[in-house]
Amino acid sequence: MPKIRAVWAKYPALVFWCLTLLLLAPADSVRAAANDVIFPAQVQQGAMVIGKVPPKSQVSYDGRTLAVTHYGTVVFGVAADATGPLHLRVSPPGGTALSVDLAVQPRDWPIERVSGLPPKTVSPPPKIAARIRQEQARVAKARATSDSGIGFAEAFIWPVRGRVSGRFGSRRIYNGIPGSPHSGMDIAVPTGTPVKAPASGRVVFADPSLYLTGGTVLIDHGYGIGSNFLHLSRLDVHVGDTVSQGQVIGLAGATGRASGPHLHWGMTWFQTRIDPLLVLDRTQ
């Protein structure tokens, strides 16, 4: 303490300036970091959310550390049954951690009745049920990881053009029996309609004959965002292929559990299902 008094007595202006910097620098850095953290104030159930943070930040959400692109973008999905607020934590490099809360806008999910399906696809016998579980486990494994591609940031395009015959999140009743909420968007098109990749990415799953979903292709668009295409009558890609936006990946059909020809296009953030129509609306 005597030394501090001596310095103060000899250089009062210098000591005052140093103390001022110590007091103000943290607040200034927080404000600067806060200005570089950009997320929407409100998101919808089933949305894909893209945010901006300082490059090399640490970001966590829902118990998961979000990967950050080299230019400071993060992406995640909001579950169809999510309730707000959503909590994110952003730690900029060399800065103070910030908490970001996002309000969630609820949606009214319609009820859709699907009739005319083969009974064994609605209430499968034990042997077929075991096959379905095995196939679903393979699909879940393909979704569990993701690479650093940035197809997710592209302006997504429609994989086919046609009437939307089924919407994401609708409560499905199959042959009078309640089922799980619809996990994607159905687009009614004739069998043989070319299906195009809505954004660039890497094929992580391709199987022409899954029991429920028939010809099935999964594309990883990077950072956890993926697309799945079901009921295909033909597959034109293989696991490991890199596809560009607009590239034909197969032909639409009615394979698996389908009452007629159409394309089911689903999207996910890892295992969280999101609404393709919201992704299209975001960029169009």
Coordinates of C-alpha atoms in Angstrom, one line a residue:
M1 CA 0.0 0.0 0.0
P2 CA 2.8 2.6 0.8
K3 CA 4.2 1.9 -2.7
I4 CA 0.8 2.6 -4.3
R5 CA 0.5 5.9 -2.4
A6 CA 4.0 6.8 -3.5
V7 CA 3.2 6.2 -7.1
W8 CA -0.1 8.0 -6.8
A9 CA 1.7 11.0 -5.2
K10 CA 4.3 11.1 -8.0
Y11 CA 2.1 10.2 -11.0
P12 CA -1.6 10.8 -10.1
A13 CA -2.7 11.2 -13.7
L14 CA -1.0 7.9 -14.8
V15 CA -2.5 5.9 -11.9
F16 CA -6.0 7.3 -12.6
W17 CA -5.8 6.4 -16.3
C18 CA -4.6 2.9 -15.6
L19 CA -7.5 2.3 -13.1
T20 CA -9.9 3.7 -15.6
L21 CA -8.8 1.2 -18.2
L22 CA -9.1 -1.7 -15.8
L23 CA -12.6 -0.7 -14.9
L24 CA -13.8 0.1 -18.4
A25 CA -12.1 -2.6 -20.6
P26 CA -14.3 -5.5 -19.4
A27 CA -17.5 -3.7 -20.0
D28 CA -16.3 -2.4 -23.4
S29 CA -15.3 -5.9 -24.5
V30 CA -18.7 -7.3 -23.3
R31 CA -20.5 -4.6 -25.3
A32 CA -18.3 -5.3 -28.4
A33 CA -18.9 -9.0 -28.1
A34 CA -22.6 -8.5 -27.6
N35 CA -22.8 -6.5 -30.8
D36 CA -21.3 -9.4 -32.7
V37 CA -23.8 -12.0 -31.3
I38 CA -26.9 -12.0 -33.5
F39 CA -29.8 -14.4 -33.1
P40 CA -33.5 -14.0 -33.9
A41 CA -35.5 -12.9 -30.9
Q42 CA -38.2 -15.4 -31.6
V43 CA -38.3 -18.7 -33.5
Q44 CA -41.0 -21.1 -34.5
Q45 CA -41.4 -24.7 -33.4
G46 CA -39.6 -26.9 -36.1
A47 CA -37.4 -24.0 -37.2
M48 CA -33.7 -24.1 -38.4
V49 CA -32.0 -21.3 -36.6
I50 CA -28.9 -19.6 -37.9
G51 CA -26.9 -17.2 -35.6
K52 CA -23.8 -15.1 -35.8
V53 CA -21.1 -15.0 -33.2
P54 CA -17.4 -13.9 -33.2
P55 CA -15.3 -16.5 -34.9
K56 CA -13.7 -19.1 -32.5
S57 CA -16.5 -18.6 -29.9
Q58 CA -17.7 -21.4 -27.7
V59 CA -21.5 -21.9 -28.0
S60 CA -23.7 -24.3 -26.1
Y61 CA -27.4 -25.1 -26.5
D62 CA -29.5 -27.9 -25.1
G63 CA -26.6 -29.7 -23.6
R64 CA -24.6 -29.7 -26.8
T65 CA -21.6 -27.7 -27.9
L66 CA -22.4 -26.1 -31.3
A67 CA -19.7 -26.1 -33.9
V68 CA -18.9 -22.6 -35.2
T69 CA -17.9 -22.0 -38.8
H70 CA -14.6 -20.2 -39.5
Y71 CA -16.6 -17.1 -40.3
G72 CA -18.7 -17.2 -37.1
T73 CA -22.0 -18.9 -38.0
V74 CA -23.8 -21.5 -35.8
V75 CA -26.9 -23.5 -36.7
F76 CA -29.3 -25.6 -34.7
G77 CA -32.9 -27.0 -34.9
V78 CA -35.9 -26.3 -32.7
A79 CA -38.1 -29.4 -31.9
A80 CA -41.7 -29.4 -32.9
D81 CA -42.7 -29.6 -29.2
A82 CA -40.2 -27.1 -27.9
T83 CA -41.3 -24.5 -25.4
G84 CA -39.5 -21.3 -24.7
P85 CA -37.4 -19.6 -23.9
L86 CA -34.4 -21.4 -25.4
H87 CA -31.2 -20.8 -23.7
L88 CA -27.8 -20.4 -25.4
R89 CA -24.4 -19.5 -23.9
V90 CA -21.9 -17.8 -26.0
S91 CA -18.2 -17.4 -24.9
P92 CA -16.4 -15.1 -27.3
P93 CA -12.6 -15.6 -27.5
G94 CA -11.0 -13.5 -24.8
G95 CA -14.4 -12.1 -23.8
T96 CA -17.0 -12.6 -21.1
A97 CA -19.7 -15.3 -21.6
L98 CA -23.1 -14.1 -22.7
S99 CA -26.5 -15.7 -22.2
V100 CA -28.9 -15.5 -25.1
D101 CA -32.6 -16.4 -24.7
L102 CA -34.9 -17.0 -27.7
A103 CA -38.7 -17.0 -27.4
V104 CA -40.5 -19.9 -29.1
Q105 CA -43.7 -19.3 -31.1
P106 CA -46.0 -22.3 -30.8
R107 CA -47.8 -23.7 -33.9
D108 CA -51.2 -25.4 -34.3
W109 CA -50.6 -28.9 -35.7
P110 CA -53.4 -30.2 -38.0
I111 CA -54.7 -33.7 -38.0
E112 CA -54.3 -35.7 -41.2
R113 CA -56.0 -39.0 -42.0
V114 CA -54.2 -41.5 -44.3
S115 CA -56.3 -44.4 -45.5
G116 CA -55.7 -47.4 -47.8
L117 CA -52.4 -48.4 -46.4
P118 CA -51.5 -52.1 -46.2
P119 CA -52.5 -53.2 -42.7
K120 CA -49.1 -54.8 -42.0
T121 CA -47.4 -51.4 -42.5
V122 CA -49.6 -49.8 -39.8
S123 CA -49.6 -52.7 -37.3
P124 CA -46.6 -54.8 -38.3
P125 CA -46.2 -58.3 -36.9
P126 CA -43.3 -58.9 -34.5
K127 CA -40.7 -60.1 -37.2
I128 CA -41.4 -57.0 -39.3
A129 CA -41.4 -54.7 -36.3
A130 CA -37.9 -56.0 -35.4
R131 CA -36.7 -55.3 -39.0
I132 CA -38.2 -51.7 -38.8
R133 CA -36.3 -51.1 -35.5
Q134 CA -33.1 -52.2 -37.0
E135 CA -33.5 -50.0 -40.1
Q136 CA -34.4 -47.0 -38.0
A137 CA -31.3 -47.6 -35.9
R138 CA -29.2 -47.5 -39.1
V139 CA -30.8 -44.2 -40.1
A140 CA -30.3 -42.7 -36.6
K141 CA -26.6 -43.7 -36.7
A142 CA -26.2 -41.9 -40.0
R143 CA -27.6 -38.7 -38.4
A144 CA -25.5 -38.9 -35.3
T145 CA -22.5 -37.1 -36.8
S146 CA -22.0 -34.4 -39.3
D147 CA -19.1 -32.8 -41.2
S148 CA -18.1 -29.2 -41.7
G149 CA -19.8 -28.6 -45.1
I150 CA -21.7 -25.4 -45.4
G151 CA -24.6 -26.5 -47.6
F152 CA -26.9 -25.6 -44.7
A153 CA -26.2 -21.9 -45.4
E154 CA -27.3 -22.0 -49.0
A155 CA -30.7 -20.8 -50.1
F156 CA -32.5 -24.1 -50.2
I157 CA -34.5 -25.1 -53.3
W158 CA -37.5 -27.4 -53.8
P159 CA -36.4 -31.0 -54.6
V160 CA -39.5 -31.4 -56.7
R161 CA -42.4 -29.1 -57.6
G162 CA -45.9 -30.3 -56.8
R163 CA -48.9 -30.1 -54.5
V164 CA -48.0 -30.3 -50.8
S165 CA -50.0 -33.3 -49.7
G166 CA -48.7 -33.6 -46.2
R167 CA -47.2 -31.1 -43.8
F168 CA -44.6 -31.4 -41.1
G169 CA -45.8 -31.9 -37.6
S170 CA -49.3 -32.9 -38.5
R171 CA -50.9 -35.6 -36.3
R172 CA -51.2 -38.6 -38.5
I173 CA -54.0 -41.2 -38.3
Y174 CA -53.2 -44.3 -40.4
N175 CA -56.2 -46.5 -41.4
G176 CA -57.9 -45.0 -38.3
I177 CA -55.0 -45.7 -35.9
P178 CA -53.1 -42.7 -34.4
G179 CA -49.5 -42.6 -35.3
S180 CA -46.4 -40.4 -34.7
P181 CA -46.5 -36.8 -35.9
H182 CA -45.5 -36.4 -39.6
S183 CA -41.7 -35.9 -39.7
G184 CA -41.5 -34.0 -43.0
M185 CA -43.3 -32.6 -46.0
D186 CA -45.0 -34.7 -48.6
I187 CA -45.1 -33.4 -52.2
A188 CA -47.4 -35.2 -54.6
V189 CA -45.6 -36.0 -57.9
P190 CA -45.8 -38.8 -60.4
T191 CA -43.5 -41.9 -60.1
G192 CA -40.3 -41.2 -62.0
T193 CA -40.2 -37.5 -61.2
P194 CA -36.5 -36.5 -60.8
V195 CA -35.6 -35.5 -57.2
K196 CA -33.0 -32.8 -56.8
A197 CA -30.7 -32.0 -53.9
P198 CA -32.1 -28.9 -52.2
A199 CA -28.6 -27.9 -51.1
S200 CA -25.1 -29.3 -51.4
G201 CA -23.8 -32.0 -49.1
R202 CA -22.6 -35.5 -48.7
V203 CA -24.7 -38.7 -49.0
V204 CA -24.5 -40.5 -45.7
F205 CA -27.2 -43.1 -46.2
A206 CA -28.7 -44.8 -49.3
D207 CA -30.9 -47.9 -49.3
P208 CA -33.5 -48.8 -52.0
S209 CA -35.7 -51.0 -49.9
L210 CA -36.4 -50.0 -46.3
Y211 CA -39.7 -51.5 -45.0
L212 CA -41.5 -48.2 -44.1
T213 CA -39.7 -45.6 -46.2
G214 CA -38.8 -47.7 -49.3
G215 CA -36.0 -46.0 -51.3
T216 CA -34.3 -43.8 -48.8
V217 CA -31.5 -41.2 -49.2
L218 CA -29.9 -39.0 -46.5
I219 CA -27.8 -36.0 -47.3
D220 CA -25.6 -34.3 -44.7
H221 CA -25.6 -30.5 -45.4
G222 CA -23.1 -29.9 -42.6
Y223 CA -23.1 -28.8 -38.9
G224 CA -25.8 -31.2 -38.1
I225 CA -28.4 -30.2 -40.7
G226 CA -29.5 -33.0 -43.0
S227 CA -32.2 -33.9 -45.5
N228 CA -33.9 -37.2 -46.0
F229 CA -35.8 -38.4 -49.1
L230 CA -38.2 -41.3 -48.8
H231 CA -40.3 -43.6 -51.1
L232 CA -37.9 -43.2 -54.0
S233 CA -38.4 -45.5 -57.0
R234 CA -34.8 -45.2 -58.0
L235 CA -31.5 -44.1 -56.3
D236 CA -28.9 -42.3 -58.3
V237 CA -26.3 -41.7 -55.5
H238 CA -24.3 -43.8 -53.1
V239 CA -22.9 -43.3 -49.6
G240 CA -19.9 -41.0 -49.7
D241 CA -21.0 -39.2 -52.8
T242 CA -20.7 -35.4 -52.7
V243 CA -23.7 -33.7 -54.3
S244 CA -24.3 -30.2 -55.5
Q245 CA -27.5 -28.2 -55.2
G246 CA -29.9 -29.1 -58.0
Q247 CA -28.2 -32.5 -58.7
V248 CA -30.6 -35.3 -59.3
I249 CA -30.3 -37.9 -56.6
G250 CA -33.1 -40.3 -57.6
L251 CA -36.7 -40.6 -58.8
A252 CA -39.9 -40.2 -56.8
G253 CA -42.1 -43.2 -56.2
A254 CA -44.4 -45.0 -53.8
T255 CA -42.1 -47.5 -52.2
G256 CA -42.5 -48.5 -48.6
R257 CA -45.6 -47.3 -46.6
A258 CA -47.2 -45.0 -49.2
S259 CA -50.8 -44.6 -50.4
G260 CA -49.6 -43.1 -53.7
P261 CA -46.6 -41.6 -55.5
H262 CA -45.0 -38.7 -53.8
L263 CA -41.8 -37.4 -52.3
H264 CA -41.4 -37.3 -48.6
W265 CA -38.7 -34.6 -47.8
G266 CA -37.7 -34.4 -44.2
M267 CA -35.0 -32.3 -42.5
T268 CA -33.2 -32.8 -39.2
W269 CA -30.6 -31.2 -36.9
F270 CA -28.9 -34.4 -35.8
Q271 CA -31.9 -36.3 -34.3
T272 CA -34.2 -33.2 -34.0
R273 CA -36.7 -33.0 -36.8
I274 CA -37.3 -29.6 -38.4
D275 CA -39.7 -28.3 -41.0
P276 CA -38.4 -28.1 -44.6
L277 CA -41.1 -25.5 -45.4
L278 CA -39.7 -23.1 -42.8
V279 CA -36.2 -23.6 -44.3
L280 CA -37.6 -22.7 -47.7
D281 CA -39.4 -19.7 -46.3
R282 CA -36.3 -18.4 -44.7
T283 CA -34.5 -18.1 -48.0
Q284 CA -37.2 -17.2 -50.4

